[in-house]
XYZ file of C-alpha atoms in Angstrom:
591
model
C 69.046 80.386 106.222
C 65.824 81.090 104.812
C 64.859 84.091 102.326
C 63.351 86.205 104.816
C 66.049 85.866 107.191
C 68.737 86.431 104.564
C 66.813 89.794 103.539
C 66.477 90.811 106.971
C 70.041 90.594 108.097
C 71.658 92.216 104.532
C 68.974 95.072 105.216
C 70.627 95.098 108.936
C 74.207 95.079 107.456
C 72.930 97.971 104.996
C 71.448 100.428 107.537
C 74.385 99.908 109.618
C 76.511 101.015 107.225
C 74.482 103.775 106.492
C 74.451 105.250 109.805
C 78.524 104.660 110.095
C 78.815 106.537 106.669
C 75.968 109.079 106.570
C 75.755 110.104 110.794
C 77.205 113.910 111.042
C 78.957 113.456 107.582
C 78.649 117.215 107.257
C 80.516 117.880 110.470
C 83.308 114.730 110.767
C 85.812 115.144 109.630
C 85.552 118.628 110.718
C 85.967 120.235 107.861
C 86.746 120.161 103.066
C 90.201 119.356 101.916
C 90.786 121.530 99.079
C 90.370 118.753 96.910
C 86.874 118.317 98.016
C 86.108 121.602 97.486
C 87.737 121.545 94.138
C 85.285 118.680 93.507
C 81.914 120.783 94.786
C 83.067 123.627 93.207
C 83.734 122.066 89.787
C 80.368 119.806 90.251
C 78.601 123.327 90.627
C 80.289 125.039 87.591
C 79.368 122.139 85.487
C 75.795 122.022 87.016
C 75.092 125.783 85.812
C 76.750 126.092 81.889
C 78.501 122.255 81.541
C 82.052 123.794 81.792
C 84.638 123.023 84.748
C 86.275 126.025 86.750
C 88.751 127.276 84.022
C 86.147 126.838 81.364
C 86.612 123.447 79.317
C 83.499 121.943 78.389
C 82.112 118.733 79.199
C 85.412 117.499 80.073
C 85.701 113.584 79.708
C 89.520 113.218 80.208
C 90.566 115.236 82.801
C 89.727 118.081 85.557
C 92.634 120.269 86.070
C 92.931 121.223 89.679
C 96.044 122.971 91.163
C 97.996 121.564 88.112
C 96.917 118.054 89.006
C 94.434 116.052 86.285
C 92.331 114.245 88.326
C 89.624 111.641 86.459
C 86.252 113.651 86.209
C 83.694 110.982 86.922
C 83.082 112.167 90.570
C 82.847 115.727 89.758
C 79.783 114.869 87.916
C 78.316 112.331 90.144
C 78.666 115.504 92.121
C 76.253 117.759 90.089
C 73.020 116.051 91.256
C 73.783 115.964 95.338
C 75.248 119.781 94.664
C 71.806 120.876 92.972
C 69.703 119.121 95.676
C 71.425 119.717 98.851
C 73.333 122.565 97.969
C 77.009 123.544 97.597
C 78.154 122.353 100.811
C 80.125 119.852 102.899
C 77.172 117.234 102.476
C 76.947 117.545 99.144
C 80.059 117.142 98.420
C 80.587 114.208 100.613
C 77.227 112.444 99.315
C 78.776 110.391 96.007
C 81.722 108.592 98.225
C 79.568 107.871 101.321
C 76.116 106.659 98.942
C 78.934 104.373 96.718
C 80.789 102.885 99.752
C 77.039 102.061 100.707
C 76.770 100.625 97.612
C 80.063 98.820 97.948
C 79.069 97.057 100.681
C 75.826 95.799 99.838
C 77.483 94.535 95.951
C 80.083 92.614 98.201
C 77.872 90.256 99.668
C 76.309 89.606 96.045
C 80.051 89.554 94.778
C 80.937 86.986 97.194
C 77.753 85.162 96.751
C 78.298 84.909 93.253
C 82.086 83.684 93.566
C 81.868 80.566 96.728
C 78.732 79.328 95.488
C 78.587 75.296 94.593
C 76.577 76.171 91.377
C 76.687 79.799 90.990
C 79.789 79.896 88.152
C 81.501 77.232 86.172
C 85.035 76.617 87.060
C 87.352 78.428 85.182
C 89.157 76.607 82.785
C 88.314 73.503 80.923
C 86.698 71.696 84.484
C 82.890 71.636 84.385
C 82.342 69.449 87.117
C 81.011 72.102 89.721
C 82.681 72.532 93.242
C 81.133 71.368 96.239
C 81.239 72.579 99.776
C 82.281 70.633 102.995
C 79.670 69.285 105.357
C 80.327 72.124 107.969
C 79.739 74.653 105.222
C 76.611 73.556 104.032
C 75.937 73.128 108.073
C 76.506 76.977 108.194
C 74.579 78.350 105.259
C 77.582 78.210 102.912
C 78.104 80.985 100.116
C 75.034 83.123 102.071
C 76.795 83.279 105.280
C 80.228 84.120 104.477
C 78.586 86.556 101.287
C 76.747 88.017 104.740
C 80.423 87.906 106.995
C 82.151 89.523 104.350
C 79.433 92.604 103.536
C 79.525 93.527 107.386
C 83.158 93.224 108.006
C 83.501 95.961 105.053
C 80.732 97.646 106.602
C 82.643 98.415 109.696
C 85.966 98.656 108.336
C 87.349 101.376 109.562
C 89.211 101.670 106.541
C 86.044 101.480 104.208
C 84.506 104.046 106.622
C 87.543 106.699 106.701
C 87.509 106.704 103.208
C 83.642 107.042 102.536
C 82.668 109.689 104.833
C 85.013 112.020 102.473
C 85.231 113.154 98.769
C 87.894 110.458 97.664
C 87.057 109.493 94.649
C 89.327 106.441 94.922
C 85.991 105.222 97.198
C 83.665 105.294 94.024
C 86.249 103.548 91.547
C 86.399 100.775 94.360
C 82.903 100.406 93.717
C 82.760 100.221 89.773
C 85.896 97.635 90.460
C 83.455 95.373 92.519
C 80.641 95.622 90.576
C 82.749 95.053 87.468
C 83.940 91.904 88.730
C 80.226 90.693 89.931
C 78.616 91.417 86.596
C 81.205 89.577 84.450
C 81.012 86.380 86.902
C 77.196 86.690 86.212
C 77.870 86.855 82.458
C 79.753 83.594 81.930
C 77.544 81.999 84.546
C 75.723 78.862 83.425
C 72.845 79.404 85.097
C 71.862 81.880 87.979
C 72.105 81.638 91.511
C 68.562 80.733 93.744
C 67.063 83.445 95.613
C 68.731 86.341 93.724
C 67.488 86.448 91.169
C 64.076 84.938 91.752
C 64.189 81.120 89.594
C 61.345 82.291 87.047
C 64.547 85.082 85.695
C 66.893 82.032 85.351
C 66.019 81.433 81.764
C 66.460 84.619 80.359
C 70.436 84.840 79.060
C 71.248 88.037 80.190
C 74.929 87.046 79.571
C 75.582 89.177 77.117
C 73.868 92.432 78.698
C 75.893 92.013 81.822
C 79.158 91.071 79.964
C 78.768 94.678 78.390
C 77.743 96.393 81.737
C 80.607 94.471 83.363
C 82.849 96.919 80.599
C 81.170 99.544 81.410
C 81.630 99.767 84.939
C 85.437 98.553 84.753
C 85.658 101.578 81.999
C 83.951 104.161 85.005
C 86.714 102.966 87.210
C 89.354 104.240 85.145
C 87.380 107.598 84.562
C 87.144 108.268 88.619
C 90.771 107.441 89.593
C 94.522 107.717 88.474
C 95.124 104.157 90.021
C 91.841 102.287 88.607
C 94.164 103.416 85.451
C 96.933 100.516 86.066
C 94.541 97.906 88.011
C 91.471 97.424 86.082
C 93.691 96.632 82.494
C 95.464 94.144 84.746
C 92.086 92.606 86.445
C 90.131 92.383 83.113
C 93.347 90.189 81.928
C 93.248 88.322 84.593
C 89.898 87.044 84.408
C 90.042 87.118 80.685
C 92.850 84.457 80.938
C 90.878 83.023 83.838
C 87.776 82.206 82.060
C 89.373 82.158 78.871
C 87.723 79.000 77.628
C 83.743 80.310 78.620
C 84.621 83.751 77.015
C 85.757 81.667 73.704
C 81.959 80.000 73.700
C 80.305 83.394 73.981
C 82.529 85.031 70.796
C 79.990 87.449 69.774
C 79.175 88.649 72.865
C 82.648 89.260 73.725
C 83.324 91.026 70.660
C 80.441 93.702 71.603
C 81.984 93.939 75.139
C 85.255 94.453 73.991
C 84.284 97.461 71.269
C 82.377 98.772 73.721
C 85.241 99.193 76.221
C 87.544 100.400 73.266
C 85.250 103.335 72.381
C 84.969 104.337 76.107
C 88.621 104.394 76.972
C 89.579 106.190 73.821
C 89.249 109.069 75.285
C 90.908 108.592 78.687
C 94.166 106.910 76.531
C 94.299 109.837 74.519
C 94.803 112.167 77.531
C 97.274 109.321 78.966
C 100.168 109.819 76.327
C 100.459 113.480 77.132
C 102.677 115.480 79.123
C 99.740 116.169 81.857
C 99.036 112.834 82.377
C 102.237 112.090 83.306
C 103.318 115.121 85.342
C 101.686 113.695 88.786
C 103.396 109.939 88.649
C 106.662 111.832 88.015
C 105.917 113.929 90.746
C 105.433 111.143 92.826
C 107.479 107.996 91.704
C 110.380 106.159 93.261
C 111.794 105.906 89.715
C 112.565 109.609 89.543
C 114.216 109.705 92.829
C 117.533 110.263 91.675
C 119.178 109.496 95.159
C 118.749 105.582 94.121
C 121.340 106.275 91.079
C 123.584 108.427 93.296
C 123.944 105.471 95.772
C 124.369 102.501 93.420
C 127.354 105.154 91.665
C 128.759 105.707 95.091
C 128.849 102.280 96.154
C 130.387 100.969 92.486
C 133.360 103.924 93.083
C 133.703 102.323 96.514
C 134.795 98.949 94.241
C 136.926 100.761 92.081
C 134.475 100.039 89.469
C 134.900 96.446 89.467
C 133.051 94.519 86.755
C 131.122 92.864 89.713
C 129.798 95.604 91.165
C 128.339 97.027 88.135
C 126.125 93.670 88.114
C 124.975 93.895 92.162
C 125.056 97.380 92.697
C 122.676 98.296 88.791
C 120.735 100.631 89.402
C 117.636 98.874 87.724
C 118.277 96.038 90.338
C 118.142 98.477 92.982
C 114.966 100.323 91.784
C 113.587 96.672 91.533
C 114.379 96.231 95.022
C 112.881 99.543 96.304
C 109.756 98.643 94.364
C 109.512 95.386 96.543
C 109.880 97.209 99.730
C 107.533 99.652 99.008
C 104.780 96.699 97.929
C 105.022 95.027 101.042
C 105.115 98.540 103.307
C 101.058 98.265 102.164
C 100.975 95.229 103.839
C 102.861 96.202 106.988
C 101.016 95.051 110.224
C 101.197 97.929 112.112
C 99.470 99.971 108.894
C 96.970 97.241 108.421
C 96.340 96.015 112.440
C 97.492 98.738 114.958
C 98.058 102.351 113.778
C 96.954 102.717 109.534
C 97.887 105.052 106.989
C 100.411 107.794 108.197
C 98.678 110.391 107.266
C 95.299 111.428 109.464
C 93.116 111.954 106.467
C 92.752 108.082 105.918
C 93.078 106.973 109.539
C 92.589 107.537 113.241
C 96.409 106.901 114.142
C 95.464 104.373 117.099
C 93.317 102.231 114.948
C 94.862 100.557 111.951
C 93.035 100.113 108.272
C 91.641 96.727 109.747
C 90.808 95.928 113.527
C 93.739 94.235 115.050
C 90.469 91.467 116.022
C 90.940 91.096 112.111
C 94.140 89.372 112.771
C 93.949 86.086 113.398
C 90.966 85.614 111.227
C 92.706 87.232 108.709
C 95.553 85.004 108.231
C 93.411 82.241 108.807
C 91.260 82.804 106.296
C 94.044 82.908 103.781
C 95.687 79.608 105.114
C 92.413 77.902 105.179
C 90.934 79.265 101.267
C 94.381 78.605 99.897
C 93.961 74.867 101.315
C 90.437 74.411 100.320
C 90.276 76.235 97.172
C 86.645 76.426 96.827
C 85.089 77.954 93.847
C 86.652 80.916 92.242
C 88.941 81.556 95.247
C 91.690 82.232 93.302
C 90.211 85.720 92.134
C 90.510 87.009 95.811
C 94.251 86.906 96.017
C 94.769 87.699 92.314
C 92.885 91.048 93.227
C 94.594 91.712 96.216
C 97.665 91.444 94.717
C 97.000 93.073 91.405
C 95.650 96.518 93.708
C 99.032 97.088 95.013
C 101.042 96.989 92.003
C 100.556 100.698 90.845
C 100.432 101.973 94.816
C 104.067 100.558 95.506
C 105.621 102.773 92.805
C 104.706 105.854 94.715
C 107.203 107.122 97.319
C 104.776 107.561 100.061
C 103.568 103.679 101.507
C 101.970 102.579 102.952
C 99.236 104.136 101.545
C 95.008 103.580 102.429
C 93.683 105.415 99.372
C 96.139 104.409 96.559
C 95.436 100.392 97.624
C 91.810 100.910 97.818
C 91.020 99.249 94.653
C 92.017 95.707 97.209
C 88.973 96.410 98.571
C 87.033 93.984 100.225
C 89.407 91.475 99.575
C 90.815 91.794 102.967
C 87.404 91.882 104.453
C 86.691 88.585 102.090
C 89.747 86.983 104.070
C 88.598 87.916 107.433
C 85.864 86.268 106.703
C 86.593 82.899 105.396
C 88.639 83.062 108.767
C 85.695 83.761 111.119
C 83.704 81.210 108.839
C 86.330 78.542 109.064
C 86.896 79.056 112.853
C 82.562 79.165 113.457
C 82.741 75.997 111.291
C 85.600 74.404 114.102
C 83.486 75.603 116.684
C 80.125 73.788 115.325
C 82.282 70.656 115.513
C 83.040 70.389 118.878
C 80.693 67.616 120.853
C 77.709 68.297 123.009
C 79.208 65.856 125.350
C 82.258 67.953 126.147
C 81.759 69.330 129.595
C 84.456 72.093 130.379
C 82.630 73.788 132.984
C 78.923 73.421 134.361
C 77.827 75.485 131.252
C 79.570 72.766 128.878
C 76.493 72.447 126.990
C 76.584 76.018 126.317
C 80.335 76.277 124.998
C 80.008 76.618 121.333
C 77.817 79.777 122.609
C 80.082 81.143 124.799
C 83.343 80.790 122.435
C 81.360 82.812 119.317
C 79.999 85.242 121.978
C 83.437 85.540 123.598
C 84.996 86.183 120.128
C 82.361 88.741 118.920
C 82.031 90.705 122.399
C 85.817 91.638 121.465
C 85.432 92.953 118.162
C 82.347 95.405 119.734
C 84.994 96.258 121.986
C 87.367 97.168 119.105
C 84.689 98.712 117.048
C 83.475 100.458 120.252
C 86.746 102.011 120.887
C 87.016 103.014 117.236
C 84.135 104.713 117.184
C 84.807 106.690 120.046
C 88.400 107.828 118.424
C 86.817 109.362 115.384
C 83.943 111.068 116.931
C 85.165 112.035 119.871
C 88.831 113.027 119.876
C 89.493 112.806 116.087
C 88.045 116.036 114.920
C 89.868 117.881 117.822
C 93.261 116.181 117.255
C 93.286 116.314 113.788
C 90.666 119.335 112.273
C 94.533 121.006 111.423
C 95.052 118.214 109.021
C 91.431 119.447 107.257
C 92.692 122.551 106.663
C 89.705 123.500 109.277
C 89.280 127.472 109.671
C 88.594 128.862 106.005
C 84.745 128.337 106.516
C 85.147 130.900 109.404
C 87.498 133.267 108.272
C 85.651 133.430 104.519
C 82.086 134.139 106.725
C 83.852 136.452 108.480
C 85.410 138.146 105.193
C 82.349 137.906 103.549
C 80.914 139.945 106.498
C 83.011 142.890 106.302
C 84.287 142.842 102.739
C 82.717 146.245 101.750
C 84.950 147.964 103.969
C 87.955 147.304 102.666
C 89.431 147.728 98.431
C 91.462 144.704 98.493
C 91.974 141.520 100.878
C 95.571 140.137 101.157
C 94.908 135.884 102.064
C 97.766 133.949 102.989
C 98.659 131.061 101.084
C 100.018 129.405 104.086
C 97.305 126.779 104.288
C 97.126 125.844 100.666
C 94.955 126.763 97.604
C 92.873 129.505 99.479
C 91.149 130.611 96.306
C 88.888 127.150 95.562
C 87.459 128.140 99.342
C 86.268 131.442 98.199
C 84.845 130.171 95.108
C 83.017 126.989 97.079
C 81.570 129.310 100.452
C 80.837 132.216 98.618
C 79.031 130.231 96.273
C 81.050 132.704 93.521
C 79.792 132.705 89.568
C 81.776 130.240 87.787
C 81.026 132.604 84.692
C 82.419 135.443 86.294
C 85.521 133.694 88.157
C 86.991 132.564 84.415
C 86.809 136.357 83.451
C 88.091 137.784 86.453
C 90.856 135.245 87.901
C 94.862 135.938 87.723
C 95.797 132.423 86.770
C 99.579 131.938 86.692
C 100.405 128.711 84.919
C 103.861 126.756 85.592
C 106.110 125.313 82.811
C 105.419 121.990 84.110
C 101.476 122.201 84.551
C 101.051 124.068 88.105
C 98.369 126.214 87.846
C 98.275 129.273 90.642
C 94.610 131.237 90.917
C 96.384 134.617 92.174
C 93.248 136.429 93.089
C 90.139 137.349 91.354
C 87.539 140.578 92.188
C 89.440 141.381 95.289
C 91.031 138.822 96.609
C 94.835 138.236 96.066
C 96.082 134.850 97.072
C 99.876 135.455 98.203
C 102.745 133.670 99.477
C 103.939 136.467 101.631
C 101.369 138.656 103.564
C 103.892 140.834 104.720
C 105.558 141.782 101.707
C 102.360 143.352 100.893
C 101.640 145.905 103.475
C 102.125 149.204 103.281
C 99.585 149.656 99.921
C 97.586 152.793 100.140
C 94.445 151.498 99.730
C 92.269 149.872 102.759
C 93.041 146.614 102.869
C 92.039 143.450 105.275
C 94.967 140.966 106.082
C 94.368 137.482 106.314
C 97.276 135.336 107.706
C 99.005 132.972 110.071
C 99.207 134.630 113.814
C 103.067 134.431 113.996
C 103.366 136.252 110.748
C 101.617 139.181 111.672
C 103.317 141.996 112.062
C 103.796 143.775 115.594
C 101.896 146.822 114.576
C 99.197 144.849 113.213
C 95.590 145.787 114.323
C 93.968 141.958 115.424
C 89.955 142.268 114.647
C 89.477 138.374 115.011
C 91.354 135.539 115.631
C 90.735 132.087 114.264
C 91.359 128.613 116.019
C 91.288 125.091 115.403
C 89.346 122.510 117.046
C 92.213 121.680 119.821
C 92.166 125.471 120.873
C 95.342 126.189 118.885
C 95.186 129.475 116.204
C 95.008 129.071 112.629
C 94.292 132.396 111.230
C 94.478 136.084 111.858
C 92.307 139.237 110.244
C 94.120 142.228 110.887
C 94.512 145.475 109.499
C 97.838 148.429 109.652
């Protein structure tokens, strides 16, 4: 494939994922989870003094948010969008759909960079360089599966779900790929033709990118809790990996390796204190203390036998609910037929791959394991590495904890499609199996393809069409409304009573009314937890409550805000509030 053709399709691939991420972004899904509010909001209160909402400033370790410290990075890749576009669902959306963008276009260079006969030594003490079979050459090689591999990410429905909404998990998936392309391009021997042009080839730039390649594994760790456990355990494994290249480049190393000390100082700081380790506690399968109940239970059921104290230990059985909860993330009815469980990350009739992927993705492992070209053994490495943290969690499978495997799935899918096209190219001009025989190889690629379009095509209809109706519950969809409608007739009324029914009502106030972060730190009732939960009880005069109800009666005029079946019989309805499917959400009323 020539350079001009090359350019021309990766610009394709990048516009289409563009469109898939960027088209009515503002509007689907339907509506801000409160931690993508908490994100705008915080973006905006950092955009206007440098403090976050409760007031720390500059905050490098951590942004407290409902008692959960979440990595800060995409609060202030926030700041920008927020102070061009606004404080609004775009805005707030913009970082995670503009990096999966990203993602997909350093994926082809990744993958490029990693299959290529000449573009990186062979790890280890080899120098002899791999070489590619007669059918890959045939095909374009490294380009075309680089090329394969950038557009199956780019309509992943996975990839997509995930960019077209504040997870910050989507960004550290980026500095995770672009880590791992800059420090393949820093122990390269030479560069790779076409990108860069050959007249850059002779500047060393080894050292720069080794240091960049630190950087952006550091930025990882800063933008989510899991990018915490997987990037120590990726920059090992390449370390080890290319152990004997890093050992010829000591000095450079040495600058990389300060530099990623002084940047995750910070961050390991924050990690050896209580808050750091209040949400994996929260979360864990090692602090579910039904696993130690059992194992007792079924050691009393052997009288305590000496045996039983060996099979039935309750670190043995942890150890075993660890490896169940690995491989539920690679379940094939989350990864081919329905996804992730829960409707923020999927569709629920479209899994976090196509279930076209299928066969191309299992033969793309069988066939890279068997040919073991280039640096294939980073794919699986990685793939394997971004579950590890994800399977301690008690909720699998899980799409956003197991992002950081992104695209290695996509990667495997590929080498599968490019294997099978490579079968295809084989088969003899001679071979008549109908009257269009000289036509087949067409026909079987066309045959293949016109089925993923139809499993793209019925994706795409799912999420635009009948996800935001099915689903706009899940968003927590309704607060825009009823705070516009608040807003509206506010200065009636001495006090509003807002259920808390939905969840964290207050960061919705703050984000739609566009409310002084200045003023919100003097004025808010924050009630703070023992172990770290923060509750915002009101500030000016809103109050945030559990029970509506309990509240009536007050002398004063006040609006009520709540669920319809929890309004009382006598209540006075001035506006009800539905979802998307028709069903009510919300009630103002007054007694």
């Amino acid at each position: 494939m020539t350079n001009k053709k090359l350019i021309i399709v990766l610009l394709g691939i990048i516009l289409v994922a563009s469109f898939l991420r960027f088209y009515k972004l503002s509007h689907n899904p339907p509506s801000l989870t409160w931690d993508e509010v908490a994100w705008g909001y915080n973006a905006y209160s950092l955009g206007i003094d440098g403090r976050d909402e409760f007031g720390r400033f500059l905050p490098l370790d951590y942004i407290e948010s409902f008692g959960d410290f979440k990595p800060p990075m995409y609060a202030y890749l926030d700041i920008l969008p927020v102070k061009i576009f606004g404080l609004n669902e775009f805005a707030v959306r913009f970082p995670s759909a503009f990096f999966g963008i990203l993602t997909v276009v350093m994926t082809y260079f990744l993958v490029r960079r990693l299959f290529h006969p000449r573009g990186v030594p062979q790890a280890g003490r080899q120098t002899s360089q791999p070489r590619l079979t007669a059918a890959q050459h045939h095909l374009g090689g490294a380009e075309t599966l680089a090329l394969f591999s950038a557009f199956f990410l780019a309509i992943s429905p996975w990839h997509i779900n995930l960019s077209r909404a504040a997870f910050e998990a989507n960004v550290a998936t980026f500095f995770i790929v672009l880590g791992f392309f800059l420090f393949l391009h820093a122990i390269s021997s030479r560069g790779v033709a076409s990108f860069p042009p050959r007249r850059w080839n002779s500047i060393d730039t080894s050292g720069v990118s080794l240091v960049v390649a630190t950087i952006s594994f550091a930025l990882s760790m800063y933008t989510f809790n899991t990018a915490r456990i997987v990037t120590p355990l990726i920059v090992l494994v390449l370390a080890i990996g290319f152990r004997h290249q890093l050992l010829r480049m000591k000095k450079r190393v040495a600058v990389a390796f300060l530099t990623g000390i002084i940047l995750v100082v910070p961050l390991f700081q924050f990690l050896i204190t209580p808050q750091a380790q209040l949400r994996f506690h929260e979360v864990n399968i090692f602090s579910d203390i039904g696993v130690i109940e059992r194992t007792n239970q079924e050691m009393e059921n052997d009288n305590n036998a000496w045996w039983s104290k060996i099979i039935h230990n309750r670190r043995f059985a942890y150890s075993v609910e660890y490896l169940k909860h690995y491989f539920d993330n690679l379940n094939p009815s989350f990864l081919f037929i329905k996804g992730d469980g829960n409707p923020k990350f999927s569709t629920q009739d479209v899994g976090s791959l196509y279930l076209w992927d299928f066969p191309f993705f299992v033969l793309g492992i069988l066939f890279l394991f068997r040919q073991r070209i280039a640096h294939w053994w980073i794919v699986p490495a990685w793939m394997i590495i971004a579950i590890i943290p994800a399977a301690t969690a008690r909720e699998t499978p899980h799409a956003l904890r197991i992002e950081a495997a992104l695209p290695t799935f996509q990667i495997f899918t590929a080498y599968g499609v490019f294997t099978f096209i490579s079968a295809v190219s084989k088969i003899p001009p001679s071979l008549k199996l109908w009257r269009a025989g000289k036509h087949l190889k067409f026909f079987i690629v066309f045959f293949v393809f016109s089925l993923l379009f139809l499993n793209f095509t019925y994706y795409l209809d799912g999420y635009y069409a009948h996800y935001p109706r099915e689903y706009s519950g899940e968003w927590q969809y309704g607060y825009k409304d009823v705070i516009s409608y608040v807003k509206s007739v506010e200065g009636q009324y001495d006090k509003v009573y807002f259920t808390e029914s939905l969840g964290r009502p207050y960061i919705y106030f703050l984000f739609y009314t566009q409310y002084d972060p200045k003023k919100f730190r003097q004025e808010a009732l924050v009630e703070r937890e023992t172990f770290g939960f923060v509750h915002v009880n009101g500030f000016d005069k809103y109050r945030f409550v559990r029970d509506v109800k309990s509240n009536a009666g007050s002398s004063e005029r006040v609006l009520y805000v709540d669920t319809p079946a929890n309004a009382p019989e006598s209540a006075q309805i001035l506006k009800n509030f539905y979802l998307l499917n028709g069903e009510k959400t919300l009630a103002a009323y007054t007694l």
